[in-house]
Coordinates of C-alpha atoms in Angstrom, one line a residue:
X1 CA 16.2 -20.7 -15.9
X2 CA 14.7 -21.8 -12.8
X3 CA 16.3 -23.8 -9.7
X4 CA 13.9 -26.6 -10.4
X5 CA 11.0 -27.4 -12.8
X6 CA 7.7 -25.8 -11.9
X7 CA 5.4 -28.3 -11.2
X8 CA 2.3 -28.8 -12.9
X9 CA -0.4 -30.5 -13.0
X10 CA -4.7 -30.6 -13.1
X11 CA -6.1 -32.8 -10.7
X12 CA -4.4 -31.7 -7.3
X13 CA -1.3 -30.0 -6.2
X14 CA 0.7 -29.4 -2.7
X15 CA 3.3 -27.4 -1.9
X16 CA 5.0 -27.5 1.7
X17 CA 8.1 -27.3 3.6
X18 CA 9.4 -30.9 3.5
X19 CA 9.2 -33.2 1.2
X20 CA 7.6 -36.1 3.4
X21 CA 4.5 -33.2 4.2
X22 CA 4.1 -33.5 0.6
X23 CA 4.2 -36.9 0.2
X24 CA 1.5 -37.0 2.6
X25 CA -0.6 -33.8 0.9
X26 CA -0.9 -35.7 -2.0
X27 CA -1.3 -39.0 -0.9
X28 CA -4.2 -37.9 0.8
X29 CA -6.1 -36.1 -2.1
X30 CA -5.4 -39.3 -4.0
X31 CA -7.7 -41.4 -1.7
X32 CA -10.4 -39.0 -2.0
X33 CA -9.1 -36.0 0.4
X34 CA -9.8 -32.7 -0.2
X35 CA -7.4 -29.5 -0.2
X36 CA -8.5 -29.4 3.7
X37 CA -7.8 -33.2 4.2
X38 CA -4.3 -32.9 2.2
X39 CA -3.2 -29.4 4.0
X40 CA -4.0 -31.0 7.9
X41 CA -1.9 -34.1 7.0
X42 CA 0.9 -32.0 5.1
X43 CA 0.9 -29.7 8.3
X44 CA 0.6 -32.8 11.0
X45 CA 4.1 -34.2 9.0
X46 CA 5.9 -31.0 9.2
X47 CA 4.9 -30.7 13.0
X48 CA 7.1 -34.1 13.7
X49 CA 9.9 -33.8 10.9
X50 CA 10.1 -29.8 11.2
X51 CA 10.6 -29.5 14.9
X52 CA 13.1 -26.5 14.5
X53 CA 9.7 -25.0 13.2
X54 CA 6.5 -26.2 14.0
X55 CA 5.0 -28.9 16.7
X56 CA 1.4 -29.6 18.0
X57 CA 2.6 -26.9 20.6
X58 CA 2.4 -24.1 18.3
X59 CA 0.0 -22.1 16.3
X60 CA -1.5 -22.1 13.1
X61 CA -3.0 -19.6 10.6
X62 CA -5.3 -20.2 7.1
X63 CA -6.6 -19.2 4.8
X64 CA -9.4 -21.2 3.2
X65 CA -10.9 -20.9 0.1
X66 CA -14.5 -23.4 -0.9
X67 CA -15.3 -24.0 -4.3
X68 CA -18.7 -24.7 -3.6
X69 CA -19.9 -21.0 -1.6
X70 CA -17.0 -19.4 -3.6
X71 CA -16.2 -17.6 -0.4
X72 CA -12.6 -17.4 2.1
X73 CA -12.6 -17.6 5.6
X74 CA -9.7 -16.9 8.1
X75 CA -8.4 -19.1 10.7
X76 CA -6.8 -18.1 13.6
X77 CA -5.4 -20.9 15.7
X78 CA -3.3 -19.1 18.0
X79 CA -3.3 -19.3 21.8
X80 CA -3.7 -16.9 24.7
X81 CA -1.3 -15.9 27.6
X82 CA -2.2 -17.8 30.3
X83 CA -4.9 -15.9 32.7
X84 CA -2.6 -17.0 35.6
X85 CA 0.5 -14.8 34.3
X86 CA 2.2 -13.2 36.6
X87 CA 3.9 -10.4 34.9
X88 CA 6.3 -9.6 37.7
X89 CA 8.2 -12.9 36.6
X90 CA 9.6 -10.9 33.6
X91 CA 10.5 -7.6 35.1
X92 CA 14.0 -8.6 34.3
X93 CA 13.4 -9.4 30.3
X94 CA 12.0 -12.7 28.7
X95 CA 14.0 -15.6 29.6
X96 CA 15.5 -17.0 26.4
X97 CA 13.4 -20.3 26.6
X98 CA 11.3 -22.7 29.0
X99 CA 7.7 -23.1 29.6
X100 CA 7.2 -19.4 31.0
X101 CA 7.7 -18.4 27.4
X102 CA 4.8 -20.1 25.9
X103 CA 1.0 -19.3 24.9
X104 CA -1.9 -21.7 24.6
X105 CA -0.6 -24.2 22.1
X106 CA -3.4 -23.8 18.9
X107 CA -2.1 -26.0 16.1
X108 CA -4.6 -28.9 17.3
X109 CA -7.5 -27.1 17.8
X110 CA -7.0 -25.5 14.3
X111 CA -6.1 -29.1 12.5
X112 CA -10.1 -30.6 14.0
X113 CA -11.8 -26.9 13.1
X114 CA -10.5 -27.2 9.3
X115 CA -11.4 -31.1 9.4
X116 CA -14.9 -30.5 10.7
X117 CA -15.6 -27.7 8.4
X118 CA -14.6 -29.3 5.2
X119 CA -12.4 -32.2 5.3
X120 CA -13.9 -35.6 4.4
X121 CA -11.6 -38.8 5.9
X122 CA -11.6 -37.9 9.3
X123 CA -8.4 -36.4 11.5
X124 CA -7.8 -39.8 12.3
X125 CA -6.9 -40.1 8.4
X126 CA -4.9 -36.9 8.5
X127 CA -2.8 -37.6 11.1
X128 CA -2.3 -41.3 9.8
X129 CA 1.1 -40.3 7.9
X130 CA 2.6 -37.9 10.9
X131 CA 2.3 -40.9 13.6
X132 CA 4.0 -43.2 11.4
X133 CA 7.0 -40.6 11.2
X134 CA 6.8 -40.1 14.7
X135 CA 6.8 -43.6 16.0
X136 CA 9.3 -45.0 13.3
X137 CA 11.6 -41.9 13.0
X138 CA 12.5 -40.7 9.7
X139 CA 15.8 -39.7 8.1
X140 CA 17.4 -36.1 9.1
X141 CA 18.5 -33.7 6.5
X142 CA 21.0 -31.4 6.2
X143 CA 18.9 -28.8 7.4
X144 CA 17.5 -30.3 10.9
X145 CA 20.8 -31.7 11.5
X146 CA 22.3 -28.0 11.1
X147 CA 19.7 -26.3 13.6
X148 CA 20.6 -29.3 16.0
X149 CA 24.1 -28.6 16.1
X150 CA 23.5 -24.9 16.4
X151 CA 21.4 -25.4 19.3
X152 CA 22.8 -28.5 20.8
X153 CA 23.2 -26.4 24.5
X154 CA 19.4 -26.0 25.0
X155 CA 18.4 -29.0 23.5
X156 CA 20.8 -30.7 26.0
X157 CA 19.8 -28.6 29.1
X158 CA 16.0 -30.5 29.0
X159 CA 15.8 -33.6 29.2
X160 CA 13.0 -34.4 26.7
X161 CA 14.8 -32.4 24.0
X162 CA 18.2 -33.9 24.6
X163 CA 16.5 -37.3 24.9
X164 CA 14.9 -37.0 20.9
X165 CA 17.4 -34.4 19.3
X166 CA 20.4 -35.9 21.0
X167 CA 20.7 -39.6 22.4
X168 CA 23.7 -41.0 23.8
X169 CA 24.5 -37.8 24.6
X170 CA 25.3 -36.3 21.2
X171 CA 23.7 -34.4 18.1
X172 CA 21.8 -36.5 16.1
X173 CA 23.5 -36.1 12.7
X174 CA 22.1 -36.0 8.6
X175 CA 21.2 -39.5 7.6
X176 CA 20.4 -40.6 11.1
X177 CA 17.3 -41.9 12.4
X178 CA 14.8 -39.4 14.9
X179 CA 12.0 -41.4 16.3
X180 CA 9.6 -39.5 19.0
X181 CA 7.7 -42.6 20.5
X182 CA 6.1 -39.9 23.4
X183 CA 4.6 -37.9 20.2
X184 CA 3.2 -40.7 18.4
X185 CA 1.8 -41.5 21.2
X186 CA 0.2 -38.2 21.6
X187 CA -0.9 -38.0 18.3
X188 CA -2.8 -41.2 18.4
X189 CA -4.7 -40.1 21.3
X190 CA -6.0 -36.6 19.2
X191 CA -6.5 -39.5 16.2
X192 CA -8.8 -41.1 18.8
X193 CA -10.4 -38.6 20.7
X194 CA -10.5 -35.5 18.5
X195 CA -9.0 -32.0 19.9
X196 CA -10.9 -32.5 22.8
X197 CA -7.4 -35.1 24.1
X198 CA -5.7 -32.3 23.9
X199 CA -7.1 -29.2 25.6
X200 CA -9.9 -31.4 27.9
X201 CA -8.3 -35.1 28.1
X202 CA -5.8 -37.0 29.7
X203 CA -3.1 -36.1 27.6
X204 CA -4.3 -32.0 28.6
X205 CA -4.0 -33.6 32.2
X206 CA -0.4 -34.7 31.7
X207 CA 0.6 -30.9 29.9
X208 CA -1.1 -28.8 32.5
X209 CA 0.5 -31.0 35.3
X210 CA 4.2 -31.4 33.4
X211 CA 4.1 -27.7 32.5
X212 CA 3.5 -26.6 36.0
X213 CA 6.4 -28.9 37.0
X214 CA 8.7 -27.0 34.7
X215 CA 7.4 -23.3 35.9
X216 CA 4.8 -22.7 33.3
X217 CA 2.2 -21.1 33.6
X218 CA -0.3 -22.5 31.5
X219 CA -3.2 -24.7 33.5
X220 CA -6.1 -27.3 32.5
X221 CA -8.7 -24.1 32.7
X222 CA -6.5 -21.8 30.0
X223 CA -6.4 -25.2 27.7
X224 CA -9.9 -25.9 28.3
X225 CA -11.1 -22.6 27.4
X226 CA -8.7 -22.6 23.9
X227 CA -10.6 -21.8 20.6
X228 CA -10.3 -21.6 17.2
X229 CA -11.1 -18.3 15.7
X230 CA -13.0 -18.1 13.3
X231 CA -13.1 -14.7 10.7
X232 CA -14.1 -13.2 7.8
X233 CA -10.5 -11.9 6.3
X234 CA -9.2 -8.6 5.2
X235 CA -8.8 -7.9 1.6
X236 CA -7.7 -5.0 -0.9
X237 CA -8.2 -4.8 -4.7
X238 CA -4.9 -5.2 -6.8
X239 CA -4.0 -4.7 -10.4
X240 CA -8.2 -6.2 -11.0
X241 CA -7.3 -9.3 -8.4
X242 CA -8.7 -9.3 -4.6
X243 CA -5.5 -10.2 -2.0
X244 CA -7.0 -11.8 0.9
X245 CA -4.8 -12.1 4.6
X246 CA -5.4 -12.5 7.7
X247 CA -7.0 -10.7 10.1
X248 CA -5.9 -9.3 13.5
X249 CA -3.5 -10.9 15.6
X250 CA -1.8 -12.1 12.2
X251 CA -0.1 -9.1 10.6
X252 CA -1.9 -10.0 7.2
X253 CA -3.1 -6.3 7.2
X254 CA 0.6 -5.1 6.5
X255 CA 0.8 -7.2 3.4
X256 CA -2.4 -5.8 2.9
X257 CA -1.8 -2.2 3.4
X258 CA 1.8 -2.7 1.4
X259 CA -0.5 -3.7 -1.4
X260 CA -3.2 -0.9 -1.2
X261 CA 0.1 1.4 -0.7
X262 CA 1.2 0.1 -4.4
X263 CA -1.9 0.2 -6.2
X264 CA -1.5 3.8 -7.0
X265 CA 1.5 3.5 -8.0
X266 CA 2.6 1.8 -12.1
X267 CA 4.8 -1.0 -11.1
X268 CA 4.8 -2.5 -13.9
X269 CA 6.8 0.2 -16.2
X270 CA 9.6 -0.4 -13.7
X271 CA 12.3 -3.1 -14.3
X272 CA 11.8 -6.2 -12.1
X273 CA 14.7 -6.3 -9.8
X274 CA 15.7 -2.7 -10.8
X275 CA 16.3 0.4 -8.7
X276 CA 13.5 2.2 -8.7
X277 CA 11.0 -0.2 -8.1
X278 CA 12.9 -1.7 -5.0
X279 CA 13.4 1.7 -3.4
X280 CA 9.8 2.4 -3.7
X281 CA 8.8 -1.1 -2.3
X282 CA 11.3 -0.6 0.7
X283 CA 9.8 2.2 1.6
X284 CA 6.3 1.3 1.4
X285 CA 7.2 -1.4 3.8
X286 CA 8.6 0.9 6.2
X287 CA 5.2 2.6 6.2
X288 CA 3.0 -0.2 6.7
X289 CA 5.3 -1.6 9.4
X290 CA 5.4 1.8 11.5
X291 CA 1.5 1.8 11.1
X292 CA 1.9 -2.2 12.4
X293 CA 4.0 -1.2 15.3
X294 CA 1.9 2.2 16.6
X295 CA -1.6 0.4 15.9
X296 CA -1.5 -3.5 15.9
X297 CA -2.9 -5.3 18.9
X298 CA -5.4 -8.4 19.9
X299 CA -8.2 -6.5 19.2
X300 CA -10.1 -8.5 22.6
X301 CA -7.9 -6.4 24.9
X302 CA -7.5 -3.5 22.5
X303 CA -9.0 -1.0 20.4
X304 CA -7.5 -1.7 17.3
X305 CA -9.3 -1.9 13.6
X306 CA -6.8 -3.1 11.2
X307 CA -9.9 -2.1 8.5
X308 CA -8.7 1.3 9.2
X309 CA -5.3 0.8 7.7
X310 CA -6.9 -0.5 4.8
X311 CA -9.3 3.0 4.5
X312 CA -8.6 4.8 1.1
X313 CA -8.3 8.3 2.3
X314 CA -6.0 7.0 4.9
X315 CA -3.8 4.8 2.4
X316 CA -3.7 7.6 -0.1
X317 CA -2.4 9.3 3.1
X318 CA 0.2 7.2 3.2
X319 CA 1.0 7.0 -0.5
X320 CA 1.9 10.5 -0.2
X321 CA 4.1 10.5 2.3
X322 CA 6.3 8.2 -0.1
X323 CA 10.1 9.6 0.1
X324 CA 12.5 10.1 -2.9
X325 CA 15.2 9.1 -0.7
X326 CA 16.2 6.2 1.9
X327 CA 14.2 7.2 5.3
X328 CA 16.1 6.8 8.5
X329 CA 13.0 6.8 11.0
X330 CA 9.1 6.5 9.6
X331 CA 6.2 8.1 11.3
X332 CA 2.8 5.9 11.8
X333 CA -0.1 7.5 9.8
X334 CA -2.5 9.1 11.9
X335 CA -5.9 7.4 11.8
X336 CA -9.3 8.9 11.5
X337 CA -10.2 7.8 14.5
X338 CA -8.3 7.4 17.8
X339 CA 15.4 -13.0 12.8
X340 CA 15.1 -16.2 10.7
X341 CA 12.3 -17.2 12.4
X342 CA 11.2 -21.0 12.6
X343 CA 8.1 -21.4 10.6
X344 CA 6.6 -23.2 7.9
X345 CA 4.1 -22.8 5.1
X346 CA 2.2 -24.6 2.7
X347 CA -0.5 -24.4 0.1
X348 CA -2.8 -27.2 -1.6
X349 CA -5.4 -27.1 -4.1
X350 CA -7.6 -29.8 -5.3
X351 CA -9.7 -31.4 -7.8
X352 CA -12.9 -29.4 -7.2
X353 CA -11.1 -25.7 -7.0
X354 CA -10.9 -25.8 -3.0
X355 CA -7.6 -24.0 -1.7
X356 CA -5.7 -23.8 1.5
X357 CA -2.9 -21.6 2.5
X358 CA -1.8 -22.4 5.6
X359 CA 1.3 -20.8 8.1
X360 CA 2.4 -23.0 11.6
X361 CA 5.0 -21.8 13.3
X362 CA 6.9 -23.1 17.3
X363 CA 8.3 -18.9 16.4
X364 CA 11.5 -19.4 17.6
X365 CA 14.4 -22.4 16.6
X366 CA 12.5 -25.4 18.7
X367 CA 10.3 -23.3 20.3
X368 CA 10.2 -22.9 24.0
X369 CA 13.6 -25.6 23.5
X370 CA 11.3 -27.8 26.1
X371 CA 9.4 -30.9 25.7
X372 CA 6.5 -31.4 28.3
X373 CA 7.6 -35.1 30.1
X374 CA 5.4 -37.6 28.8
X375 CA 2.8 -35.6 26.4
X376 CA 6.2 -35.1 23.6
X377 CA 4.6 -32.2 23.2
X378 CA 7.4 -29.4 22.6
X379 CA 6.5 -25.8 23.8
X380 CA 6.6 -22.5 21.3
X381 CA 8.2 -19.5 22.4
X382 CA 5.3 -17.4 21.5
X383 CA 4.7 -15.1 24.6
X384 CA 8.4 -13.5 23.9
X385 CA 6.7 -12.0 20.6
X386 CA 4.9 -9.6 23.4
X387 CA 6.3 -5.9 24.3
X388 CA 7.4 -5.4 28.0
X389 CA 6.3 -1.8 27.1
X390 CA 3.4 -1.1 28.9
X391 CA 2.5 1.6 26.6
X392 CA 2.7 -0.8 23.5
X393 CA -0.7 -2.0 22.0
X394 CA 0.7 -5.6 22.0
X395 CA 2.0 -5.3 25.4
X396 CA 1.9 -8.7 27.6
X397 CA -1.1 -9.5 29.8
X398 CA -2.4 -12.2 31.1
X399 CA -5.3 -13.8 28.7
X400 CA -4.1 -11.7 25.8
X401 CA -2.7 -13.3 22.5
X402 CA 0.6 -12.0 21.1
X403 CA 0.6 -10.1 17.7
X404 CA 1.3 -12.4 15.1
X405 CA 4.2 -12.4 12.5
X406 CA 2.1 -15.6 10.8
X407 CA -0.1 -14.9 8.0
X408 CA -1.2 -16.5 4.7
X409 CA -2.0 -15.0 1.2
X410 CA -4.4 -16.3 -1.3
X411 CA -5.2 -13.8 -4.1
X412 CA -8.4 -14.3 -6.4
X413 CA -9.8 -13.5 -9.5
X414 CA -13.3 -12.4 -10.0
X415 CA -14.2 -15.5 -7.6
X416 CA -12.3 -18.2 -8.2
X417 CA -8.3 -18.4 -6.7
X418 CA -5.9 -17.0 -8.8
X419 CA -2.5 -17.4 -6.5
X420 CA -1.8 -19.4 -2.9
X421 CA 1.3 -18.6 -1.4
X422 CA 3.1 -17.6 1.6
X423 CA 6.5 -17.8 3.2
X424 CA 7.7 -18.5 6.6
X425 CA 10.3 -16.3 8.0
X426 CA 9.2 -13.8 11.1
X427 CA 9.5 -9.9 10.3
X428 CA 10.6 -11.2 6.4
X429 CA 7.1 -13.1 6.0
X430 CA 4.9 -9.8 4.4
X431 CA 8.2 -8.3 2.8
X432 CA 8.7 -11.4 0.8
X433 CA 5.0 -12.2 0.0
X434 CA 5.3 -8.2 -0.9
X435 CA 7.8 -9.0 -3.3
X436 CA 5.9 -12.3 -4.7
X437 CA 2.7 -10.5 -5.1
X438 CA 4.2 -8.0 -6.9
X439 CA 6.5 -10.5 -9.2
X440 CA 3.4 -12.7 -10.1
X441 CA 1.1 -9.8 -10.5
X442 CA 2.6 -6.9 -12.0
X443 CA 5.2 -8.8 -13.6
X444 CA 3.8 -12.1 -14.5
X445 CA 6.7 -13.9 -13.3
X446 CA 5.6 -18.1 -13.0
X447 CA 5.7 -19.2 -9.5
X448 CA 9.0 -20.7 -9.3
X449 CA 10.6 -18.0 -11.4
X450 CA 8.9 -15.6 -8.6
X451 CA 9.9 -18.0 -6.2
X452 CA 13.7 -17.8 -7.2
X453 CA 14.5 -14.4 -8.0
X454 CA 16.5 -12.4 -5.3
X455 CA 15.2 -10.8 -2.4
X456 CA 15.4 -7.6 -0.4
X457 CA 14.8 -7.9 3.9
X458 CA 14.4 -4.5 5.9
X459 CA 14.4 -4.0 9.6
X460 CA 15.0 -0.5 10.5
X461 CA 16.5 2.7 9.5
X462 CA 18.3 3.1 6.3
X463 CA 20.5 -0.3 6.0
X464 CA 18.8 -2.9 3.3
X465 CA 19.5 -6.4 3.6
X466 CA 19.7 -7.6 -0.3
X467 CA 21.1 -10.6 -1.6
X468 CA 24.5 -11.1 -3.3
X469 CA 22.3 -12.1 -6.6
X470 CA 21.2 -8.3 -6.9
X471 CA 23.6 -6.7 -9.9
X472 CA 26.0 -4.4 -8.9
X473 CA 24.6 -1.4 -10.7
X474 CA 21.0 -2.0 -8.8
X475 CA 22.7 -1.7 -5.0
X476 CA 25.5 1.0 -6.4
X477 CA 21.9 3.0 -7.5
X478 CA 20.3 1.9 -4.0
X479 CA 23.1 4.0 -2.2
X480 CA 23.1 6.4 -4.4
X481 CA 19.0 6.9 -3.3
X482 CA 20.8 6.6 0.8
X483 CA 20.4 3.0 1.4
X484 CA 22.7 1.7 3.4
X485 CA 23.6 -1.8 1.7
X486 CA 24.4 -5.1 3.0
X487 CA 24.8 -8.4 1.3
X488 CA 23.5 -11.2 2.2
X489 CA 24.2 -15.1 1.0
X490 CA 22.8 -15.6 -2.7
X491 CA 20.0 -17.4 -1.4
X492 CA 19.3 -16.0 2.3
X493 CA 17.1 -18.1 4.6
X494 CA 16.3 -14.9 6.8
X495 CA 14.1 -14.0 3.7
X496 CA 12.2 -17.1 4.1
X497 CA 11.1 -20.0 2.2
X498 CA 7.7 -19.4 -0.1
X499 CA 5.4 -21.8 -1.5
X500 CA 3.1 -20.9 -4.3
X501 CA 0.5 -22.2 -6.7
X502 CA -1.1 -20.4 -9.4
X503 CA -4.2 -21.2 -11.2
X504 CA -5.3 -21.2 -14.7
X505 CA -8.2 -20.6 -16.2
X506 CA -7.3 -23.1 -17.9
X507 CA -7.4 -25.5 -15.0
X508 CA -4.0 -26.4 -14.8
X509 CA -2.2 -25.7 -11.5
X510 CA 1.6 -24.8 -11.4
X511 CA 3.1 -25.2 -8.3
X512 CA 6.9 -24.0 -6.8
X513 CA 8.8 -24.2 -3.8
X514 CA 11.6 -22.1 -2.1
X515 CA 15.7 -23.4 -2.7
X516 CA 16.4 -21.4 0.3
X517 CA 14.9 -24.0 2.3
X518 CA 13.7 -27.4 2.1
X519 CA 10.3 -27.5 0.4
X520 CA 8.9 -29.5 -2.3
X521 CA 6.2 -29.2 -4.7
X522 CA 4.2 -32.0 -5.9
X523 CA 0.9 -32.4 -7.9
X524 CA -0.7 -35.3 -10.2

């Protein structure tokens, strides 16, 4: 039994993090959209109802799959530190919010890149649905209403914030109407104008000028000089399937190394959910993150070739240096040369075989917790995913892009998609699409059975995060093997909340979406 139906159908499917994203996914591959067209409108709706998560001031990654070249291509809409930095301001530590703590917003720039390069209404189109949310409000769930009250001091301490998430001087709560006239607004003006409103306009005029107000750093000449990046991805054979993901700044290339990790080993002869296979799953992780932290860096100010974690002799390496037992501390592999976080993910396929898997993420709870006076444009938080090591590969610099915790997954066979899926959910995001690779692969769990079963989440040493849904005897084994177990909730959000669609042969899609948040999956 499954939490809720999988959905299926054959002509077009989305699956996002709100319901009202889907609505809009699918209402624009009924007039003719493709996956492109349905995946920036999806997105553009979860930027206004999902402001714990995303915004138009935050970043974006896909993955994009056309049916017609047969090929993928990586996206990388994230944005730069601003070249002004001044990195004395954080001798002290990141300041837990404001404008200081944000990069170049990307999200935009990414949204007119996908529709130029294969959407076929227009961005105007796409972002039809998201102003109409914006400038009439729409109801809030459970779920906003929760992250308002939990941060109701920030949103309070700046005035834009407090002036959408709280009128009259209270939490807005479930039920209750939020409308964001100022980001309609802004929104129209990128229908209008394209991208170029944003980082080259008037409305890039009123966020240079209001984020220089608040003590930001960012000016016109860092959002003028914004790009979308585009790449060829990283990929590893699996079980007679090629796993796409992201390339560098994106930490794809640990889902990606977990993977090639795995592939020597038989995972399918152990039980789903048992022991064994858990144990050695944890502790691939713990490789391919130690690798992550000792290697991973924006390969314009670094020296840093994520291809090289993906080497054979250097992931049979690896492979071997498997323990039998819980490891306390992990080494990086030496190469041959030289929190829930507040994200959200979806995945659309259409008609004609195109696919889009696609991450956005503000990276912490409402960002930078600021709103830029009179853009509605709230802020990420993305500069505190920087080290204030100096040694660190992804240490902060001015000009220099954070690594990424986003990434997307698409998985295909011979060369047509075979799986899109992703989860948001920080350090959790390539341990859960880990554990959904290897349910849907090795396994052959359906998506929303892969979607539902419970999960594991790591972070350092010997403790294991596993939820309450594990059997007894499976965690009792897990100490046994020196894991240190803790329980979390039945259905933990800090593991994240995945999206998936599989493809037949057959042509029929199935789609699922994650109970441990608020997604939806929908297809005709």
């Amino acid at each position: 039994m499954t939490t809720r139906p999988t959905i299926r159908a054959t002509s077009g499917l989305v699956a996002s993090g709100h319901h009202l994203a889907t609505l809009a996914g699918i209402e624009s591959l009924l007039e003719g959209g493709s996956a492109i067209d349905a995946a920036v409108a999806a997105a553009a709706v979860c930027a206004v109802v999902l402001p714990h998560r995303t915004s138009i001031g935050g970043d974006l990654f896909a993955l994009v799959y056309d049916a017609r070249t047969r090929r993928v291509m990586a996206y990388n809409g994230s944005g730069a530190a601003s070249r002004g930095l001044d990195l004395q301001a954080f001798a002290g530590g990141f300041p837990s919010g404001g404008a200081r703590t944000a990069t170049v917003p990307g999200v935009v720039a990414a949204w007119s890149d996908l529709m130029a390069d294969g959407g076929r209404l227009g961005l105007d189109r796409a972002l039809r649905s998201a102003i109409r949310y914006a400038a009439h409000g729409f109801a809030v769930s459970e779920v906003l209403a929760g992250e308002i009250a939990a941060h109701s001091a920030g949103l309070a301490a700046d005035p834009g914030c407090a002036s959408a998430f709280r009128p009259r001087d209270r939490d807005l709560g479930v039920g209750e109407i939020l409308v964001q006239p100022e980001l309609a607004a802004a929104l129209r003006e990128i229908a209008a104008d394209g991208a170029m409103a944003f980082y080259r306009g008037s409305l890039a005029e009123r966020l240079a000028d209001g984020i220089a107000r608040l003590g930001g750093d960012i000016d016109r000449e860092d959002l003028a000089v914004h790009a979308t990046e585009r790449r060829e991805p990283l990929s590893v054979a699996y079980r007679g399937l090629r796993v796409f993901g992201q390339p560098p700044v994106s930490q794809g290339h640990v889902l990606l190394e977990e993977l090639a990790i795995a592939s020597g080993r038989d995972f399918a002869r152990l039980e789903w959910g048992g022991a064994d296979l858990v144990h050695e799953m944890v502790e691939i992780k713990k490789l391919a993150f130690a690798d992550r932290d000792a290697y991973a860096g924006d390969p314009r100010a670094v020296a840093f070739s994520a291809e090289e974690l993906l080497d054979p002799a250097f992931v049979r390496a690896r492979r071997a240096a498997l323990p039998g037992r819980a490891s306390e501390h992990v080494n990086a592999g030496a190469l041959a040369a030289a929190t829930p976080a507040d994200t959200t993910y979806l995945a659309v396929v259409d008609a004609d075989g195109n696919a889009v898997s696609l991450i956005e993420s503000v990276f912490s709870a409402f960002g930078a917790v600021t709103i830029v006076p009179d853009t509605g444009v709230l802020l990420n938080s993305r500069l505190t995913g920087f080290s204030l090591d100096p040694a660190s590969p992804n240490a902060l610099a001015p000009g220099k892009r954070p690594v990424h915790t986003l990434n997307a997954a698409m998985a295909l066979d011979a060369e047509r998609p075979r799986f899109v899926f992703g989860t948001p959910g920080r350090q959790a995001q390539v341990q859960t699409n880990f554990q959904l690779a290897v349910a849907l692969i090795d396994h052959g769990l359906g998506v929303q059975e892969a979607i539902d079963q419970p999960r594991w989440y790591h972070e350092q040493g010997r403790e294991l995060q596993m939820e309450a849904r594990y059997p007894e005897q499976v965690r009792r084994a897990l100490v046994e093997r020196g894991h240190d177990v803790r329980l979390l909730a039945e259905w933990a959000e800090v593991t994240g909340g995945a999206q998936a669609i599989a493809l037949d042969p057959s042509g029929v899609l199935a789609g699922g979406a994650d109970p441990r948040r608020e997604g939806l999956a929908a297809g005709y």
